[in-house]
mmCIF file of C-alpha atoms and ligand atoms in Angstrom:
data_model
loop_
_atom_site.group_PDB
_atom_site.id
_atom_site.type_symbol
_atom_site.label_atom_id
_atom_site.label_comp_id
_atom_site.label_asym_id
_atom_site.label_seq_id
_atom_site.Cartn_x
_atom_site.Cartn_y
_atom_site.Cartn_z
ATOM 1 C CA ALA A 1427 108.904 159.280 174.952
ATOM 2 C CA LYS A 1428 112.507 160.230 174.140
ATOM 3 C CA VAL A 1429 115.212 158.515 176.163
ATOM 4 C CA LEU A 1430 118.042 160.879 177.170
ATOM 5 C CA PRO A 1431 120.683 158.776 178.953
ATOM 6 C CA LYS A 1432 123.372 160.433 181.053
ATOM 7 C CA ASP A 1433 126.456 159.147 179.262
ATOM 8 C CA LYS A 1434 127.488 160.915 176.067
ATOM 9 C CA SER A 1435 127.753 157.965 173.691
ATOM 10 C CA LEU A 1436 124.344 156.520 174.514
ATOM 11 C CA ALA A 1437 122.807 160.026 174.321
ATOM 12 C CA PHE A 1438 124.339 160.364 170.836
ATOM 13 C CA CYS A 1439 122.844 156.998 169.857
ATOM 14 C CA TYR A 1440 119.303 157.910 170.898
ATOM 15 C CA ASP A 1441 119.634 161.318 169.256
ATOM 16 C CA MET A 1442 120.725 159.600 166.021
ATOM 17 C CA LEU A 1443 117.916 157.045 166.333
ATOM 18 C CA ASN A 1444 115.356 159.848 166.508
ATOM 19 C CA ARG A 1445 117.000 161.595 163.556
ATOM 20 C CA VAL A 1446 117.251 158.602 161.192
ATOM 21 C CA SER A 1447 113.982 156.832 161.915
ATOM 22 C CA ARG A 1448 110.689 158.693 161.953
ATOM 23 C CA SER A 1449 107.953 156.895 163.857
ATOM 24 C CA PHE A 1450 109.820 153.657 164.605
ATOM 25 C CA ALA A 1451 112.275 155.354 167.017
ATOM 26 C CA VAL A 1452 109.361 156.007 169.384
ATOM 27 C CA VAL A 1453 108.422 152.299 169.314
ATOM 28 C CA ILE A 1454 112.033 151.252 170.055
ATOM 29 C CA GLN A 1455 112.180 153.645 173.029
ATOM 30 C CA ARG A 1456 109.112 152.019 174.530
ATOM 31 C CA LEU A 1457 110.823 148.623 174.734
ATOM 32 C CA PRO A 1458 111.561 147.192 178.209
ATOM 33 C CA THR A 1459 114.783 148.582 179.739
ATOM 34 C CA GLU A 1460 116.559 145.231 179.364
ATOM 35 C CA LEU A 1461 116.182 145.312 175.570
ATOM 36 C CA ARG A 1462 116.038 149.019 174.709
ATOM 37 C CA ASP A 1463 119.757 149.838 174.363
ATOM 38 C CA ALA A 1464 120.568 146.562 172.564
ATOM 39 C CA VAL A 1465 117.822 147.172 169.978
ATOM 40 C CA CYS A 1466 118.775 150.842 169.590
ATOM 41 C CA LEU A 1467 122.408 149.833 168.916
ATOM 42 C CA PHE A 1468 121.331 146.962 166.630
ATOM 43 C CA TYR A 1469 119.249 149.480 164.631
ATOM 44 C CA LEU A 1470 122.177 151.920 164.305
ATOM 45 C CA VAL A 1471 124.715 149.226 163.351
ATOM 46 C CA LEU A 1472 122.296 148.090 160.632
ATOM 47 C CA ARG A 1473 121.806 151.664 159.393
ATOM 48 C CA ALA A 1474 125.593 152.115 159.204
ATOM 49 C CA LEU A 1475 125.982 148.875 157.224
ATOM 50 C CA ASP A 1476 123.095 149.984 154.960
ATOM 51 C CA THR A 1477 124.817 153.365 154.451
ATOM 52 C CA VAL A 1478 127.956 151.617 153.203
ATOM 53 C CA GLU A 1479 125.895 149.354 150.909
ATOM 54 C CA ASP A 1480 123.889 152.278 149.483
ATOM 55 C CA ASP A 1481 126.665 154.837 149.000
ATOM 56 C CA MET A 1482 127.366 154.990 145.270
ATOM 57 C CA ALA A 1483 130.447 157.155 145.926
ATOM 58 C CA VAL A 1484 132.183 154.138 147.506
ATOM 59 C CA PRO A 1485 133.932 152.102 144.737
ATOM 60 C CA VAL A 1486 132.921 148.424 144.538
ATOM 61 C CA ALA A 1487 136.564 147.410 145.133
ATOM 62 C CA THR A 1488 136.392 149.086 148.557
ATOM 63 C CA LYS A 1489 132.720 148.416 149.310
ATOM 64 C CA VAL A 1490 132.690 144.623 148.957
ATOM 65 C CA PRO A 1491 135.587 143.957 151.410
ATOM 66 C CA LEU A 1492 134.200 146.587 153.825
ATOM 67 C CA LEU A 1493 130.729 144.994 153.879
ATOM 68 C CA ARG A 1494 132.333 141.633 154.693
ATOM 69 C CA VAL A 1495 134.619 142.969 157.445
ATOM 70 C CA PHE A 1496 132.122 145.429 158.989
ATOM 71 C CA HIS A 1497 131.227 142.977 161.788
ATOM 72 C CA GLU A 1498 134.793 143.491 163.088
ATOM 73 C CA LYS A 1499 134.751 147.292 162.627
ATOM 74 C CA ILE A 1500 131.873 147.574 165.109
ATOM 75 C CA TYR A 1501 134.374 146.649 167.851
ATOM 76 C CA ASP A 1502 137.032 149.122 166.625
ATOM 77 C CA ARG A 1503 136.854 152.424 168.539
ATOM 78 C CA SER A 1504 138.958 154.200 165.920
ATOM 79 C CA TRP A 1505 136.709 153.257 162.988
ATOM 80 C CA LYS A 1506 134.691 155.940 161.183
ATOM 81 C CA MET A 1507 133.940 156.853 157.570
ATOM 82 C CA SER A 1508 133.033 159.816 155.359
ATOM 83 C CA CYS A 1509 129.974 158.638 153.475
ATOM 84 C CA GLY A 1510 126.192 158.818 153.417
ATOM 85 C CA TYR A 1511 123.884 161.813 153.262
ATOM 86 C CA GLY A 1512 121.887 163.912 155.744
ATOM 87 C CA PRO A 1513 121.990 162.557 159.323
ATOM 88 C CA TYR A 1514 123.970 159.515 158.146
ATOM 89 C CA VAL A 1515 127.056 161.722 157.638
ATOM 90 C CA ASP A 1516 127.059 162.368 161.402
ATOM 91 C CA LEU A 1517 126.367 158.703 162.178
ATOM 92 C CA MET A 1518 129.388 157.597 160.136
ATOM 93 C CA GLN A 1519 131.730 160.441 161.151
ATOM 94 C CA GLN A 1520 130.980 160.089 164.868
ATOM 95 C CA TYR A 1521 130.741 156.309 164.721
ATOM 96 C CA SER A 1522 133.220 155.902 167.627
ATOM 97 C CA LEU A 1523 130.347 156.988 169.923
ATOM 98 C CA VAL A 1524 128.198 154.145 168.562
ATOM 99 C CA THR A 1525 131.116 151.743 169.106
ATOM 100 C CA ASP A 1526 131.580 152.973 172.687
ATOM 101 C CA ALA A 1527 127.897 152.358 173.435
ATOM 102 C CA PHE A 1528 128.019 148.989 171.625
ATOM 103 C CA LEU A 1529 130.975 147.869 173.787
ATOM 104 C CA ARG A 1530 128.985 148.719 176.919
ATOM 105 C CA LEU A 1531 126.212 146.271 175.968
ATOM 106 C CA LYS A 1532 126.162 142.849 177.656
ATOM 107 C CA PRO A 1533 128.492 140.524 175.673
ATOM 108 C CA MET A 1534 125.573 138.237 174.791
ATOM 109 C CA TYR A 1535 123.877 141.141 172.970
ATOM 110 C CA GLN A 1536 127.132 142.205 171.275
ATOM 111 C CA LYS A 1537 127.539 138.628 170.002
ATOM 112 C CA VAL A 1538 124.061 138.521 168.412
ATOM 113 C CA ILE A 1539 124.533 141.923 166.745
ATOM 114 C CA ALA A 1540 128.024 141.051 165.444
ATOM 115 C CA ASP A 1541 126.925 137.653 164.080
ATOM 116 C CA ILE A 1542 123.922 139.099 162.198
ATOM 117 C CA THR A 1543 126.123 141.956 160.906
ATOM 118 C CA ARG A 1544 128.596 139.372 159.597
ATOM 119 C CA ARG A 1545 125.898 137.320 157.824
ATOM 120 C CA MET A 1546 124.215 140.445 156.418
ATOM 121 C CA GLY A 1547 127.482 141.987 155.198
ATOM 122 C CA GLU A 1548 128.335 138.728 153.378
ATOM 123 C CA GLY A 1549 124.891 138.743 151.746
ATOM 124 C CA MET A 1550 125.041 142.399 150.734
ATOM 125 C CA ALA A 1551 128.502 141.827 149.212
ATOM 126 C CA GLU A 1552 127.072 138.895 147.205
ATOM 127 C CA PHE A 1553 124.379 141.192 145.733
ATOM 128 C CA ILE A 1554 126.694 144.100 144.940
ATOM 129 C CA GLU A 1555 127.943 142.087 141.968
ATOM 130 C CA LYS A 1556 124.696 140.422 140.936
ATOM 131 C CA GLU A 1557 121.139 141.635 140.367
ATOM 132 C CA VAL A 1558 117.826 140.298 141.648
ATOM 133 C CA ILE A 1559 116.623 138.207 138.686
ATOM 134 C CA SER A 1560 114.667 135.199 139.945
ATOM 135 C CA VAL A 1561 112.048 135.121 142.714
ATOM 136 C CA LYS A 1562 114.620 132.961 144.530
ATOM 137 C CA ASP A 1563 117.140 135.877 144.302
ATOM 138 C CA TYR A 1564 114.373 138.219 145.530
ATOM 139 C CA ASP A 1565 113.685 136.063 148.601
ATOM 140 C CA LEU A 1566 117.435 135.613 149.232
ATOM 141 C CA TYR A 1567 118.212 139.341 149.015
ATOM 142 C CA CYS A 1568 115.290 140.116 151.373
ATOM 143 C CA HIS A 1569 116.549 137.388 153.725
ATOM 144 C CA TYR A 1570 119.956 139.067 153.868
ATOM 145 C CA VAL A 1571 118.759 142.647 154.454
ATOM 146 C CA ALA A 1572 115.576 142.025 156.446
ATOM 147 C CA GLY A 1573 115.055 138.361 157.393
ATOM 148 C CA LEU A 1574 118.333 138.391 159.307
ATOM 149 C CA VAL A 1575 117.093 141.418 161.299
ATOM 150 C CA GLY A 1576 114.073 139.410 162.425
ATOM 151 C CA ILE A 1577 116.354 136.483 163.285
ATOM 152 C CA GLY A 1578 118.741 138.725 165.276
ATOM 153 C CA LEU A 1579 115.911 140.430 167.166
ATOM 154 C CA SER A 1580 114.466 137.029 168.066
ATOM 155 C CA GLN A 1581 117.849 136.041 169.530
ATOM 156 C CA LEU A 1582 117.950 139.309 171.524
ATOM 157 C CA PHE A 1583 114.424 138.609 172.828
ATOM 158 C CA ALA A 1584 115.486 135.120 173.958
ATOM 159 C CA SER A 1585 118.769 136.337 175.528
ATOM 160 C CA SER A 1586 116.902 139.019 177.493
ATOM 161 C CA GLN A 1587 114.640 136.261 178.848
ATOM 162 C CA LEU A 1588 111.662 138.544 178.138
ATOM 163 C CA GLU A 1589 110.632 135.909 175.606
ATOM 164 C CA SER A 1590 111.038 132.137 175.722
ATOM 165 C CA GLU A 1591 114.133 130.160 174.717
ATOM 166 C CA GLU A 1592 112.362 129.102 171.497
ATOM 167 C CA PHE A 1593 113.109 132.569 170.055
ATOM 168 C CA ALA A 1594 116.833 131.748 170.113
ATOM 169 C CA ASP A 1595 116.233 129.414 167.163
ATOM 170 C CA MET A 1596 113.191 130.686 165.263
ATOM 171 C CA GLU A 1597 114.834 131.468 161.906
ATOM 172 C CA PHE A 1598 111.933 130.261 159.742
ATOM 173 C CA LEU A 1599 109.177 132.453 161.236
ATOM 174 C CA ALA A 1600 111.487 135.397 162.037
ATOM 175 C CA ASN A 1601 112.662 135.418 158.412
ATOM 176 C CA HIS A 1602 109.063 135.827 157.232
ATOM 177 C CA MET A 1603 108.668 138.844 159.564
ATOM 178 C CA GLY A 1604 111.496 140.513 157.677
ATOM 179 C CA LEU A 1605 110.397 139.486 154.177
ATOM 180 C CA PHE A 1606 106.894 140.845 154.797
ATOM 181 C CA LEU A 1607 108.275 144.288 155.692
ATOM 182 C CA GLN A 1608 111.042 144.400 153.078
ATOM 183 C CA LYS A 1609 108.884 143.248 150.155
ATOM 184 C CA THR A 1610 106.278 145.859 151.133
ATOM 185 C CA ASN A 1611 108.967 148.573 151.063
ATOM 186 C CA ILE A 1612 110.348 147.341 147.700
ATOM 187 C CA ILE A 1613 106.868 147.319 146.131
ATOM 188 C CA ARG A 1614 105.892 150.730 147.585
ATOM 189 C CA ASP A 1615 109.203 152.397 146.644
ATOM 190 C CA TYR A 1616 109.081 151.582 142.889
ATOM 191 C CA LEU A 1617 109.138 155.214 141.711
ATOM 192 C CA GLU A 1618 111.635 156.449 144.333
ATOM 193 C CA ASP A 1619 114.018 153.603 143.482
ATOM 194 C CA ILE A 1620 113.705 153.778 139.682
ATOM 195 C CA ASN A 1621 114.366 157.566 139.711
ATOM 196 C CA GLU A 1622 117.476 157.094 141.897
ATOM 197 C CA GLU A 1623 120.520 159.009 140.618
ATOM 198 C CA PRO A 1624 123.082 158.088 139.263
ATOM 199 C CA ALA A 1625 122.116 154.406 138.804
ATOM 200 C CA PRO A 1626 118.844 152.975 140.152
ATOM 201 C CA ARG A 1627 119.140 149.742 142.134
ATOM 202 C CA MET A 1628 115.928 147.843 141.479
ATOM 203 C CA PHE A 1629 114.836 144.830 143.495
ATOM 204 C CA TRP A 1630 111.656 143.878 141.608
ATOM 205 C CA PRO A 1631 112.442 140.336 140.339
ATOM 206 C CA LYS A 1632 112.896 140.181 136.543
ATOM 207 C CA GLU A 1633 111.321 136.679 136.568
ATOM 208 C CA VAL A 1634 108.045 138.496 137.374
ATOM 209 C CA TRP A 1635 108.215 141.947 135.715
ATOM 210 C CA GLY A 1636 109.795 140.376 132.567
ATOM 211 C CA ARG A 1637 106.401 138.731 131.872
ATOM 212 C CA TYR A 1638 104.762 142.195 131.664
ATOM 213 C CA THR A 1639 107.367 144.422 129.964
ATOM 214 C CA ARG A 1640 110.830 144.401 128.393
ATOM 215 C CA LYS A 1641 112.031 147.354 130.493
ATOM 216 C CA LEU A 1642 111.068 147.931 134.163
ATOM 217 C CA ASP A 1643 110.837 151.715 133.788
ATOM 218 C CA SER A 1644 108.120 151.298 131.084
ATOM 219 C CA PHE A 1645 105.626 151.003 133.963
ATOM 220 C CA LYS A 1646 105.963 154.784 134.458
ATOM 221 C CA ALA A 1647 104.222 155.360 131.070
ATOM 222 C CA PRO A 1648 100.424 155.682 131.288
ATOM 223 C CA GLU A 1649 99.901 153.557 128.158
ATOM 224 C CA ASN A 1650 101.454 150.609 130.040
ATOM 225 C CA SER A 1651 99.194 150.890 133.104
ATOM 226 C CA ALA A 1652 97.456 147.513 132.544
ATOM 227 C CA ALA A 1653 100.833 145.686 132.469
ATOM 228 C CA ALA A 1654 102.105 147.745 135.421
ATOM 229 C CA LEU A 1655 99.069 146.867 137.546
ATOM 230 C CA GLY A 1656 99.269 143.196 136.574
ATOM 231 C CA CYS A 1657 102.862 143.062 137.782
ATOM 232 C CA LEU A 1658 102.150 145.093 140.920
ATOM 233 C CA ASN A 1659 99.231 142.840 141.902
ATOM 234 C CA GLU A 1660 101.368 139.709 141.415
ATOM 235 C CA LEU A 1661 104.101 141.103 143.705
ATOM 236 C CA VAL A 1662 101.585 142.207 146.348
ATOM 237 C CA THR A 1663 100.058 138.726 146.290
ATOM 238 C CA ASP A 1664 103.551 137.206 146.705
ATOM 239 C CA ALA A 1665 104.273 139.491 149.697
ATOM 240 C CA LEU A 1666 100.962 138.581 151.350
ATOM 241 C CA CYS A 1667 102.070 134.935 151.550
ATOM 242 C CA HIS A 1668 104.371 135.924 154.469
ATOM 243 C CA ALA A 1669 101.500 137.325 156.556
ATOM 244 C CA PRO A 1670 100.276 134.024 158.083
ATOM 245 C CA HIS A 1671 103.835 133.219 159.243
ATOM 246 C CA SER A 1672 104.196 136.709 160.745
ATOM 247 C CA LEU A 1673 100.957 136.150 162.667
ATOM 248 C CA ALA A 1674 102.242 132.760 163.871
ATOM 249 C CA TYR A 1675 105.475 134.435 165.068
ATOM 250 C CA MET A 1676 103.676 137.206 166.949
ATOM 251 C CA ALA A 1677 101.238 134.801 168.593
ATOM 252 C CA LYS A 1678 104.242 133.358 170.452
ATOM 253 C CA LEU A 1679 105.259 136.694 172.032
ATOM 254 C CA ARG A 1680 104.562 137.183 175.754
ATOM 255 C CA ASP A 1681 105.806 140.675 176.656
ATOM 256 C CA GLN A 1682 103.308 143.314 175.569
ATOM 257 C CA ASP A 1683 105.942 145.964 174.747
ATOM 258 C CA VAL A 1684 107.877 143.455 172.642
ATOM 259 C CA PHE A 1685 104.588 142.456 170.989
ATOM 260 C CA ARG A 1686 103.811 146.084 170.077
ATOM 261 C CA PHE A 1687 107.391 146.595 168.835
ATOM 262 C CA CYS A 1688 106.877 143.655 166.451
ATOM 263 C CA ALA A 1689 103.196 144.152 165.562
ATOM 264 C CA ILE A 1690 103.153 147.888 164.712
ATOM 265 C CA PRO A 1691 105.435 147.595 161.617
ATOM 266 C CA GLN A 1692 103.502 144.485 160.473
ATOM 267 C CA VAL A 1693 100.166 146.338 160.647
ATOM 268 C CA MET A 1694 101.693 149.243 158.718
ATOM 269 C CA ALA A 1695 102.923 146.743 156.119
ATOM 270 C CA ILE A 1696 99.584 144.989 155.510
ATOM 271 C CA GLY A 1697 97.922 148.388 155.369
ATOM 272 C CA THR A 1698 100.479 149.565 152.810
ATOM 273 C CA LEU A 1699 100.045 146.403 150.704
ATOM 274 C CA ALA A 1700 96.260 146.890 150.729
ATOM 275 C CA LEU A 1701 96.786 150.485 149.599
ATOM 276 C CA CYS A 1702 99.237 149.475 146.849
ATOM 277 C CA TYR A 1703 97.128 146.658 145.391
ATOM 278 C CA ASN A 1704 95.769 147.664 141.948
ATOM 279 C CA ASN A 1705 96.755 151.279 142.737
ATOM 280 C CA HIS A 1706 98.389 153.015 139.767
ATOM 281 C CA ARG A 1707 99.690 155.801 142.059
ATOM 282 C CA VAL A 1708 102.546 153.422 142.925
ATOM 283 C CA PHE A 1709 103.937 154.310 139.462
ATOM 284 C CA THR A 1710 103.235 158.059 139.571
ATOM 285 C CA GLY A 1711 103.911 159.118 143.164
ATOM 286 C CA VAL A 1712 104.448 158.027 146.752
ATOM 287 C CA VAL A 1713 101.835 155.754 148.284
ATOM 288 C CA LYS A 1714 101.686 156.342 152.036
ATOM 289 C CA MET A 1715 99.026 155.286 154.521
ATOM 290 C CA ARG A 1716 97.090 158.212 155.971
ATOM 291 C CA ARG A 1717 98.102 158.879 159.619
ATOM 292 C CA GLY A 1718 94.438 158.604 160.663
ATOM 293 C CA GLU A 1719 94.211 155.184 159.035
ATOM 294 C CA THR A 1720 97.277 153.875 160.874
ATOM 295 C CA ALA A 1721 96.626 155.611 164.216
ATOM 296 C CA LYS A 1722 93.305 153.775 164.552
ATOM 297 C CA TYR A 1723 95.062 150.396 164.372
ATOM 298 C CA VAL A 1724 98.378 151.297 165.985
ATOM 299 C CA GLN A 1725 97.063 153.212 169.016
ATOM 300 C CA GLN A 1726 95.299 150.350 170.760
ATOM 301 C CA LEU A 1727 97.337 147.455 169.349
ATOM 302 C CA GLY A 1728 97.766 145.471 172.540
ATOM 303 C CA SER A 1729 96.839 141.872 171.849
ATOM 304 C CA MET A 1730 96.576 139.204 169.179
ATOM 305 C CA ALA A 1731 92.823 139.932 169.037
ATOM 306 C CA ASP A 1732 93.634 143.529 168.036
ATOM 307 C CA LEU A 1733 96.166 142.251 165.524
ATOM 308 C CA TYR A 1734 93.714 139.790 163.924
ATOM 309 C CA GLU A 1735 91.177 142.626 163.717
ATOM 310 C CA ALA A 1736 93.678 144.907 161.930
ATOM 311 C CA PHE A 1737 94.802 142.178 159.520
ATOM 312 C CA ASP A 1738 91.160 141.227 158.908
ATOM 313 C CA HIS A 1739 90.277 144.827 158.044
ATOM 314 C CA PHE A 1740 93.038 145.193 155.449
ATOM 315 C CA ALA A 1741 92.710 141.646 154.095
ATOM 316 C CA GLY A 1742 89.005 142.376 153.636
ATOM 317 C CA SER A 1743 89.724 145.470 151.573
ATOM 318 C CA LEU A 1744 92.190 143.433 149.472
ATOM 319 C CA ALA A 1745 89.605 140.701 148.864
ATOM 320 C CA ALA A 1746 87.032 143.307 147.870
ATOM 321 C CA GLN A 1747 89.233 144.504 144.926
HETATM 322 C C1 D9A B 1990 111.096 140.421 164.368
HETATM 323 O O1 D9A B 1990 111.484 141.389 163.392
HETATM 324 C C2 D9A B 1990 111.148 142.714 163.621
HETATM 325 C C3 D9A B 1990 110.412 143.138 164.742
HETATM 326 C C4 D9A B 1990 110.127 144.518 164.897
HETATM 327 C C5 D9A B 1990 110.560 145.482 163.940
HETATM 328 C C6 D9A B 1990 111.299 145.040 162.848
HETATM 329 C C7 D9A B 1990 111.751 146.025 161.799
HETATM 330 O O2 D9A B 1990 110.798 147.101 161.719
HETATM 331 C C8 D9A B 1990 111.222 148.312 161.108
HETATM 332 C C9 D9A B 1990 110.035 149.253 160.990
HETATM 333 C C10 D9A B 1990 110.487 150.616 160.485
HETATM 334 O O3 D9A B 1990 111.634 150.960 160.515
HETATM 335 N N1 D9A B 1990 109.526 151.399 159.983
HETATM 336 C C11 D9A B 1990 109.798 152.711 159.408
HETATM 337 C C12 D9A B 1990 108.866 152.940 158.252
HETATM 338 C C13 D9A B 1990 109.579 152.774 156.949
HETATM 339 O O4 D9A B 1990 110.829 152.609 156.981
HETATM 340 O O5 D9A B 1990 108.893 152.816 155.930
HETATM 341 C C14 D9A B 1990 109.503 153.810 160.392
HETATM 342 O O6 D9A B 1990 108.394 153.710 160.984
HETATM 343 O O7 D9A B 1990 110.332 154.716 160.493
HETATM 344 C C15 D9A B 1990 111.859 148.030 159.755
HETATM 345 O O8 D9A B 1990 111.243 148.251 158.717
HETATM 346 N N2 D9A B 1990 113.123 147.509 159.753
HETATM 347 C C16 D9A B 1990 113.861 147.443 158.474
HETATM 348 C C17 D9A B 1990 113.820 146.027 157.793
HETATM 349 C C18 D9A B 1990 112.442 145.744 157.213
HETATM 350 C C19 D9A B 1990 114.833 146.050 156.660
HETATM 351 C C20 D9A B 1990 114.183 144.949 158.786
HETATM 352 C C21 D9A B 1990 113.832 147.203 160.948
HETATM 353 C C22 D9A B 1990 115.148 147.626 161.090
HETATM 354 C C23 D9A B 1990 115.825 147.411 162.289
HETATM 355 C C24 D9A B 1990 115.155 146.779 163.347
HETATM 356 CL CL1 D9A B 1990 115.965 146.557 164.838
HETATM 357 C C25 D9A B 1990 113.830 146.332 163.216
HETATM 358 C C26 D9A B 1990 113.178 146.513 162.002
HETATM 359 C C27 D9A B 1990 111.603 143.676 162.667
HETATM 360 O O9 D9A B 1990 112.387 143.309 161.588
HETATM 361 C C28 D9A B 1990 111.952 142.309 160.706
#
């Protein structure tokens, strides 16, 4: 159900949301009115920050200070930038429309978004100059780019009063919500990331893959499939450790639309991990859940009982391997 607000800047924001995010935009637009615009803007601010971090055409000398100051730029109506690709070019060029919509949000929502943007920009800047080597680095990087999103959303939920005050300070469980999704994406996107031009940015921790090969791209070679699968299975097992905390987080949610907003990506993630486990196609192509497979679990996902059933199904198929 697309939202088409009357004022120009918010209309631009929802149009961009639908252009940059496939299925998730629909889930955001089904949020309660009190939260919808704040989450839409939070999503776009994060995509803009991500576009700066990812753009290899931006020199490090410019990128690092920009990532750290971005939380101030989101208040600056004159700020825009030529970078990114596809729909992100429009997002960055017409960013003043995002800023206008951002400045119309309630100040308490602006504050949450700006504070998370500050913390995330600091973290991204830290990892521009260093790689993900240890599992500790891996968890820290995922905290910066994904855990903080869970933490910020929790604060928005609390501020809206659609969820209890406890969500204002739920960093531990909210962080796990982010790590579960981000680690799933990092595992699934091995081939897409390693084939990235000009220089691939890999997030698989060397502390793990270094026990299976000397070079990460060796996993593409068929003769190394046993080592590749060993490494893949270890990373999937590591990602699964976040699942119980995600379930504990979602069990605390009261609003059904907020619950669905949180639960749908988590169900997609456990389904994707189950599909990736021991699956050599991770190293030869794109591993994507079949729409029929997800629709069955996403359609009627309305309660914790439904969520336990979905997790049980995929955990069962993992255990059967
Ligand atoms: C309590 O925490 C959450 C609750 C609900 C959803 C998300 C999380 O889910 C999407 C889901 C999403 O964006 N799915 C895509 C599919 C895909 O990208 O593969 C989609 O369906 O288009 C996602 O992936 N990320 C990106 C990060 C993981 C980096 C945070 C994300 C980015 C911005 C926002 Cl506001 C939210 C999320 C949460 O964040 C942890």
